Coordinates of C-alpha atoms in Angstrom, one line a residue:
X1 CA -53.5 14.5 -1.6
X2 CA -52.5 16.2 -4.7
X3 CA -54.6 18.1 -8.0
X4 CA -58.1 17.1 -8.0
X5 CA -57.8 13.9 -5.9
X6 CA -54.9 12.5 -7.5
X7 CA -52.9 11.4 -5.1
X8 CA -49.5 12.7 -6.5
X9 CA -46.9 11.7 -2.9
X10 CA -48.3 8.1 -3.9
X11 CA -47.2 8.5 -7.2
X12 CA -44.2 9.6 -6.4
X13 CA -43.3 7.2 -3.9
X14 CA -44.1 4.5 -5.9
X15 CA -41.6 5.9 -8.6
X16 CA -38.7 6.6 -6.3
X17 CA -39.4 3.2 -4.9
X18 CA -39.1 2.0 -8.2
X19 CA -36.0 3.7 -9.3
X20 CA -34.4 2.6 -6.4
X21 CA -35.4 -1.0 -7.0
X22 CA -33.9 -1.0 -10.7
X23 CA -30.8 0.3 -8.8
X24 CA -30.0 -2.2 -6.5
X25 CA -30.6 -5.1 -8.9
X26 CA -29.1 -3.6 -11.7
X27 CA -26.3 -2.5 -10.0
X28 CA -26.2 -4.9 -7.8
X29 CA -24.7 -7.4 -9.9
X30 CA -22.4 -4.9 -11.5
X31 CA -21.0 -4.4 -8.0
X32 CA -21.0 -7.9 -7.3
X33 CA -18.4 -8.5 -9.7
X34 CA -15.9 -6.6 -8.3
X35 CA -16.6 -7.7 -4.7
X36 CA -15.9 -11.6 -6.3
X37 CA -12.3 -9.8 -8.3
X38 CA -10.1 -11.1 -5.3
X39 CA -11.7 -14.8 -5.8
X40 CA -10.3 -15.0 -9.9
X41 CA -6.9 -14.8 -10.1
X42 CA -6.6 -15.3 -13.8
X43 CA -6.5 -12.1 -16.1
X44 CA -8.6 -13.4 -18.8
X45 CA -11.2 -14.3 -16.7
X46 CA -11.4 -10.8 -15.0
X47 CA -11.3 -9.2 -18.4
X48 CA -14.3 -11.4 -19.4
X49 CA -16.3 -10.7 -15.7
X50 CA -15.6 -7.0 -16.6
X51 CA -16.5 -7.6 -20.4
X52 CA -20.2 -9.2 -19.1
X53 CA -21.4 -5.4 -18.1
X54 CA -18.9 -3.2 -19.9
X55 CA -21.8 -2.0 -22.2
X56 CA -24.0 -1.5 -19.7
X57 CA -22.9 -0.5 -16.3
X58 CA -23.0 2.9 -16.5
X59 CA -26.6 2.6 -18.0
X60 CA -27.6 1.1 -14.4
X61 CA -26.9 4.3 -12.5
X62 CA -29.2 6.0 -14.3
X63 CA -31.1 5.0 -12.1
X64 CA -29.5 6.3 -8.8
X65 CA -29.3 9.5 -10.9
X66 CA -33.4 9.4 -11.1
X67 CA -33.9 8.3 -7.2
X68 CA -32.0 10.9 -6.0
X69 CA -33.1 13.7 -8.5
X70 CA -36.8 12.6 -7.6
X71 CA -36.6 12.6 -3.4
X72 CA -35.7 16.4 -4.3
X73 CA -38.2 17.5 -6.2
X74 CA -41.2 16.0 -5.0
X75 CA -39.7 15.3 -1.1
X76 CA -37.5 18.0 -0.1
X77 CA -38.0 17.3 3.4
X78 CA -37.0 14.1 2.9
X79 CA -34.0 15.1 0.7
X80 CA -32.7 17.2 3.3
X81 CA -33.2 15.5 6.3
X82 CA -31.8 11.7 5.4
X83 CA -28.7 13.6 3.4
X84 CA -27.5 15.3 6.8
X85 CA -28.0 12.2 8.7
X86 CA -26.0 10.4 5.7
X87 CA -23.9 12.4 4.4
X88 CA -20.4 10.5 5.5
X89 CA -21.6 7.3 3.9
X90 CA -23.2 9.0 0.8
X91 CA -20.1 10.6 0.0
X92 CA -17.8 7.2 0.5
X93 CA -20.7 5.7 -1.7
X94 CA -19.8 8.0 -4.4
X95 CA -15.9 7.9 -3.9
X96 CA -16.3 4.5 -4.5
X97 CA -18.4 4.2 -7.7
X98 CA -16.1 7.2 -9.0
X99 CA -13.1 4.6 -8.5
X100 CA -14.5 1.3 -10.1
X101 CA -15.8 4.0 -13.0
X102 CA -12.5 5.2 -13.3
X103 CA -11.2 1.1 -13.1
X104 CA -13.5 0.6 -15.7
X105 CA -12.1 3.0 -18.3
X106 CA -8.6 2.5 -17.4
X107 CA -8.0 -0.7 -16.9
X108 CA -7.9 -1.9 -20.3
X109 CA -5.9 0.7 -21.8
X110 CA -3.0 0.1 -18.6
X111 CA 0.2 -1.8 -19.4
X112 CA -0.3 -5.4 -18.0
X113 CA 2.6 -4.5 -15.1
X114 CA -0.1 -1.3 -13.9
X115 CA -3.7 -3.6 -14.3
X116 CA -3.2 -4.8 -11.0
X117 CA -3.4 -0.7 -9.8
X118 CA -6.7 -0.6 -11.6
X119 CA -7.7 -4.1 -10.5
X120 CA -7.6 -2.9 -7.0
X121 CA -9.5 -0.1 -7.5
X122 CA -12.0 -1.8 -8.9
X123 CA -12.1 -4.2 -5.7
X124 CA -11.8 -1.4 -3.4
X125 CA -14.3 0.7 -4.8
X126 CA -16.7 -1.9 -5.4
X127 CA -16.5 -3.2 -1.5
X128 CA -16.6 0.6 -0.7
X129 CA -19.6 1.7 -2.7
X130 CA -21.5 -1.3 -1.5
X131 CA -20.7 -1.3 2.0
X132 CA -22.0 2.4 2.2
X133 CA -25.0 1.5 0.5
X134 CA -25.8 -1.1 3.4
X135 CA -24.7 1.3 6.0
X136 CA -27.1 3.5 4.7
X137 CA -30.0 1.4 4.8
X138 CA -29.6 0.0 8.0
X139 CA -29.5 3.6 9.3
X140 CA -32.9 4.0 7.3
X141 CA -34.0 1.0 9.1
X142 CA -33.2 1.8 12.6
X143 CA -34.7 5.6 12.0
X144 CA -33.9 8.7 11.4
X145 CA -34.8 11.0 14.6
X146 CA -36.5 14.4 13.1
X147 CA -37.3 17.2 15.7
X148 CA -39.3 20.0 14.6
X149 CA -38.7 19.1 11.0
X150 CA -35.1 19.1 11.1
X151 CA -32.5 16.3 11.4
X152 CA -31.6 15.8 15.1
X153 CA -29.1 13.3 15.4
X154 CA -25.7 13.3 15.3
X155 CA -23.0 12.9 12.5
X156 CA -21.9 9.5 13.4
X157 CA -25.4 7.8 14.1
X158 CA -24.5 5.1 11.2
X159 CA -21.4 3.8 12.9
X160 CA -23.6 1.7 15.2
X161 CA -23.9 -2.0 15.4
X162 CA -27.0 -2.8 13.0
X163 CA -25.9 -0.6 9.6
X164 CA -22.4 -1.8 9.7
X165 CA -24.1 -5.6 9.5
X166 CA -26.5 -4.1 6.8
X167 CA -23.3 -3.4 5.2
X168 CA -21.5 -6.8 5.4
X169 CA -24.8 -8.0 4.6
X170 CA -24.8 -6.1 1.3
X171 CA -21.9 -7.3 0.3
X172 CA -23.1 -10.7 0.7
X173 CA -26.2 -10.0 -1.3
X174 CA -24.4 -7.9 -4.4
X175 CA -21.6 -11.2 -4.5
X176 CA -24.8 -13.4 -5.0
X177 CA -26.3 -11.6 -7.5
X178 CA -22.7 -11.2 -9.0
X179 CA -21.8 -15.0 -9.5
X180 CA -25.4 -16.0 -10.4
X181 CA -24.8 -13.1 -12.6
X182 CA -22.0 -14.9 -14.4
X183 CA -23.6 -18.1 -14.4
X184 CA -25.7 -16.3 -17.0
X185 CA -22.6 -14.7 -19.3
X186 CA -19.9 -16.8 -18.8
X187 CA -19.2 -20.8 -19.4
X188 CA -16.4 -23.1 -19.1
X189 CA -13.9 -22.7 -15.9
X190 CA -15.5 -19.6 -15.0
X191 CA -18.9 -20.8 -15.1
X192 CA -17.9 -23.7 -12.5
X193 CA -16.2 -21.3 -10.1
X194 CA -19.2 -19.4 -10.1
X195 CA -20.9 -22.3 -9.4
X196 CA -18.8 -23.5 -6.6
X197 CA -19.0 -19.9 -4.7
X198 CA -23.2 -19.3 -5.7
X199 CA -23.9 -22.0 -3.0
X200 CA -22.1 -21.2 0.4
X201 CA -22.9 -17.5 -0.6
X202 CA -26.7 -18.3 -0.6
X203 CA -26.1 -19.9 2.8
X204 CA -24.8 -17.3 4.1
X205 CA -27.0 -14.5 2.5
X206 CA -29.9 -16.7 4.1
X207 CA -28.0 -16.7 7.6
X208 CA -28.0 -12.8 6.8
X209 CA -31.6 -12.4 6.2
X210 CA -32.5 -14.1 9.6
X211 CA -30.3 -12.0 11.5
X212 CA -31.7 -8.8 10.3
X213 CA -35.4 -10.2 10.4
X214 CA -34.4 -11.1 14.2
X215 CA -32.7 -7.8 15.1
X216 CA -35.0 -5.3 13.1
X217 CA -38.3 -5.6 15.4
X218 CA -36.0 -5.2 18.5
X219 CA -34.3 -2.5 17.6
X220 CA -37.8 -1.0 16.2
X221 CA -40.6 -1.4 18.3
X222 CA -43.0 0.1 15.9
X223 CA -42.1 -2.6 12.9
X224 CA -42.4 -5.2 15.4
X225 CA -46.1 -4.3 16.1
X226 CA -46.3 -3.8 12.4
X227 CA -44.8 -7.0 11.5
X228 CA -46.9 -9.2 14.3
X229 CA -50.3 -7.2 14.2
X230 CA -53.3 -9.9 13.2
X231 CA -54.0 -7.9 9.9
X232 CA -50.1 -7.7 8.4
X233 CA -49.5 -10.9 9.7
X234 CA -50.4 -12.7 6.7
X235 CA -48.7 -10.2 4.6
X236 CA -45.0 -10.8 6.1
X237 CA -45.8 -14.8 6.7
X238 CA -46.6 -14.7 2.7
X239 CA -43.2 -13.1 2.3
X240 CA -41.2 -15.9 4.6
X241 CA -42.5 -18.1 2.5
X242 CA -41.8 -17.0 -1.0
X243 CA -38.1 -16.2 0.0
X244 CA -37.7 -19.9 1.6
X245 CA -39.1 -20.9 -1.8
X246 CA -37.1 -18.9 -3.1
X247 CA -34.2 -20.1 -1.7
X248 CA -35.3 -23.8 -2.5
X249 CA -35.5 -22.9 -6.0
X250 CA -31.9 -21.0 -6.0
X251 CA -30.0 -24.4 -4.6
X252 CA -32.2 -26.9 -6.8
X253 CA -31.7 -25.0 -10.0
X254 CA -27.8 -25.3 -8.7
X255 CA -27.8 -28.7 -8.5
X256 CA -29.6 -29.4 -11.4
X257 CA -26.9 -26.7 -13.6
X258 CA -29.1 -24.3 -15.4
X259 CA -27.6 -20.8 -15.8
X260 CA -30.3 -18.8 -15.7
X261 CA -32.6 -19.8 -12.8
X262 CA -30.4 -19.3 -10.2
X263 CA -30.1 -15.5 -11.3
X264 CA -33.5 -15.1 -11.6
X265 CA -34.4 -16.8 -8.1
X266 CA -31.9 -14.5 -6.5
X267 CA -33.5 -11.3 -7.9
X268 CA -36.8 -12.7 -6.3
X269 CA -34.6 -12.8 -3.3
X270 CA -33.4 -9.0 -3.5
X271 CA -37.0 -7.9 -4.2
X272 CA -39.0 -9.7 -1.8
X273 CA -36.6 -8.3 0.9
X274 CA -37.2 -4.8 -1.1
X275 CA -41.0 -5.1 -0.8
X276 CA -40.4 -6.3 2.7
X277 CA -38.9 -3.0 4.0
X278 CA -41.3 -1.0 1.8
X279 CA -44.3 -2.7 3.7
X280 CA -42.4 -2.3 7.1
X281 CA -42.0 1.5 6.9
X282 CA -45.1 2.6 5.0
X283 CA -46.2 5.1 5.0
X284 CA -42.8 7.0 6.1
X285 CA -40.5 8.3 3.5
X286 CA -37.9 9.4 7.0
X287 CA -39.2 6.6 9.3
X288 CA -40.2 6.3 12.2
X289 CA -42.0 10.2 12.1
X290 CA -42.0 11.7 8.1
X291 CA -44.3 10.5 6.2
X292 CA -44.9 10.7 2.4
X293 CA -47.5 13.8 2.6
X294 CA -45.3 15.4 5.6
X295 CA -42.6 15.6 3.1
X296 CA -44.3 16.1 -0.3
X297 CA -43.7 19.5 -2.0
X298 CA -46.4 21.7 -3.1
X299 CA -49.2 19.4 -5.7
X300 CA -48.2 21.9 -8.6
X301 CA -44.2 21.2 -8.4
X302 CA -45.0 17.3 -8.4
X303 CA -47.5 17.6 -11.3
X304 CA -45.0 19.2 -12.8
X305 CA -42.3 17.0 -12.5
X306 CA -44.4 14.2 -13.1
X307 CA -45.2 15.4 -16.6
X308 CA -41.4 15.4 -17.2
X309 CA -40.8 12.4 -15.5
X310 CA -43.7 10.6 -17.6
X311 CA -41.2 11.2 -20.9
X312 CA -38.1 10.1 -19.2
X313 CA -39.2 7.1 -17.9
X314 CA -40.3 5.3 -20.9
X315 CA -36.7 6.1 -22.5
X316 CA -35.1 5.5 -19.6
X317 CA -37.0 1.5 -19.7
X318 CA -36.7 1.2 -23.4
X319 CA -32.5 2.1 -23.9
X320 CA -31.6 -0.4 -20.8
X321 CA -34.0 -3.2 -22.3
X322 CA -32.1 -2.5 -25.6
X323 CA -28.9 -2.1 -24.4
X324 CA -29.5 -5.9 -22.6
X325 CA -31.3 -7.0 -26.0
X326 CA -28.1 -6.1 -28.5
X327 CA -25.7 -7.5 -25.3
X328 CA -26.9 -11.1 -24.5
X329 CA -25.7 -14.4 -24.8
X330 CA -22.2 -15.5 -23.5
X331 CA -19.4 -13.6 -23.3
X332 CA -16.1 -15.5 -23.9
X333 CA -12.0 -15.2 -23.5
X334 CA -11.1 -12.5 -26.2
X335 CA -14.4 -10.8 -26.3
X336 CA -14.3 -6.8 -25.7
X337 CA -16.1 -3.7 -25.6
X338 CA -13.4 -1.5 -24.6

């Protein structure tokens, strides 16, 4: 409990939750585009899936910037112990978004006989950067063993079975949001190819999602009792059922050709399996032992972070709804930003 009976580790976990969130949709789609490079072999129509989030894709790790600056100050604990249990998948996570940020910049000023060198590490470090991120949530998933406050595992933990299919699974996810993503910004030929990969990649997402609900409550007893017990029961049934819907609505706006439904049913997607994972670990920030208080830094650090924070935030929401604002519509063959 924090200053006066403010809970401040509440606050703060809802904001790092948060952060977090913006992250993986925001990015997510950004990534996506990269993982679907290999499937358009045409030039112009990668310089147009690159063009869709040239203004912005930097803007969208902002908000990794804020997660990560935000576990430290406010859980330290935390910080500490889930960066030496990840530190190998962290740092590939990084190497990769340092290569497609590097693809980004260079690949439009490369001779057309070097874009392919560019092009490829845009694909690599796309796949890379999102395979690490799944790696490291499955690890999440599975648990983190803490003894005596400290990290107690080994430095290969995440090369087991379950966070290397949380990392295939990603990718799945990020090419979803990617194509619906250019069903959005793009039209003619590339619109219908995005069209044409959008439905055996929500298949396969969904085949994804049952896996993982399947394999998580036996490789966790404590979620399973969570997930089954009389009083959640309804919670995690409700969510089933909105993410079938969900589904349903993705394939039927498909069918019918709108362009924007079937981004915005996929983002439901993405968050109701956020909230999902949030509900299945609370109240642990380091599951299954740390939880949000364990790991909270003294009340007077958070308040005062939080004052900081409660400037940056705003900004941080008003430039990105701007930047999306002065950027939308359709982006066609010729258009740049570079």
């Amino acid at each position: 409990m924090g200053i006066q009976g403010i809970d401040l580790s509440l606050i703060w976990g809802v904001i790092i939750a948060f952060g977090v969130m913006m992250y993986v949709i925001m990015d997510g789609f950004d990534l996506g585009l990269g993982i679907l490079f290999p499937l358009i072999p045409d030039a112009k129509e990668r310089d147009v899936m690159m063009n869709t989030v040239a203004p912005v894709w930097d803007g969208n790790e902002t908000w990794l910037v804020l997660g990560g600056a935000a576990l430290y100050g406010a859980f330290p604990l935390a910080y500490s112990v889930i960066l030496e249990a990840l530190y190998l998948p962290l740092i590939l996570m990084l190497c990769g978004l340092i290569f497609r940020g590097v693809a980004f910049e260079f690949r439009f000023k490369a001779s057309p006989e070097k874009r392919h060198v560019w092009d490829m590490a845009f694909i690599g470090g796309s796949l890379l950067a999102t395979f690490s991120q799944g790696v490291v949530i499955g690890t999440y998933i599975a648990g983190i063993p803490v003894v005596d406050r400290q990290f107690a595992g080994g430095s290969l933990d995440w090369l087991a079975p379950f966070p290397l299919f949380c990392g295939v699974g990603l990718i799945v996810a990020y090419a979803l949001l990617g194509s619906t993503w250019l069903l959005v910004k793009t039209e003619g030929m590339l619109e219908s190819r995005m069209r044409l990969f959008t439905r055996p990649l929500a298949w396969l997402l969904l085949a994804v999602i049952g896996v993982i609900c399947v394999w998580t409550p036996i490789l966790h007893p404590d979620i399973a009792t969570r997930w089954f017990a009389h009083a959640h029961l309804a919670v995690f049934g409700g969510l089933a059922v909105l993410a079938l819907l969900a589904m349903f609505g993705l394939l039927k706006t498909l069918r019918q050709r709108h362009t924007h439904w079937p981004f915005a049913f996929t983002l439901m997607l993405v968050f109701l399996g956020y909230i999902g994972l949030a509900f299945s670990i609370w109240p642990n920030i380091v599951p299954p032992s740390i939880s949000l208080w364990a790991a909270a830094s003294p009340a007077t650090s958070q308040l005062f972070i939080l004052i900081g924070a409660l400037f940056i935030l705003p900004i941080i929401l008003m430039y990105t709804v701007w930047s999306y604002y002065v950027f939308r519509g359709k982006v066609r063959i010729g258009d740049g930003y570079h």
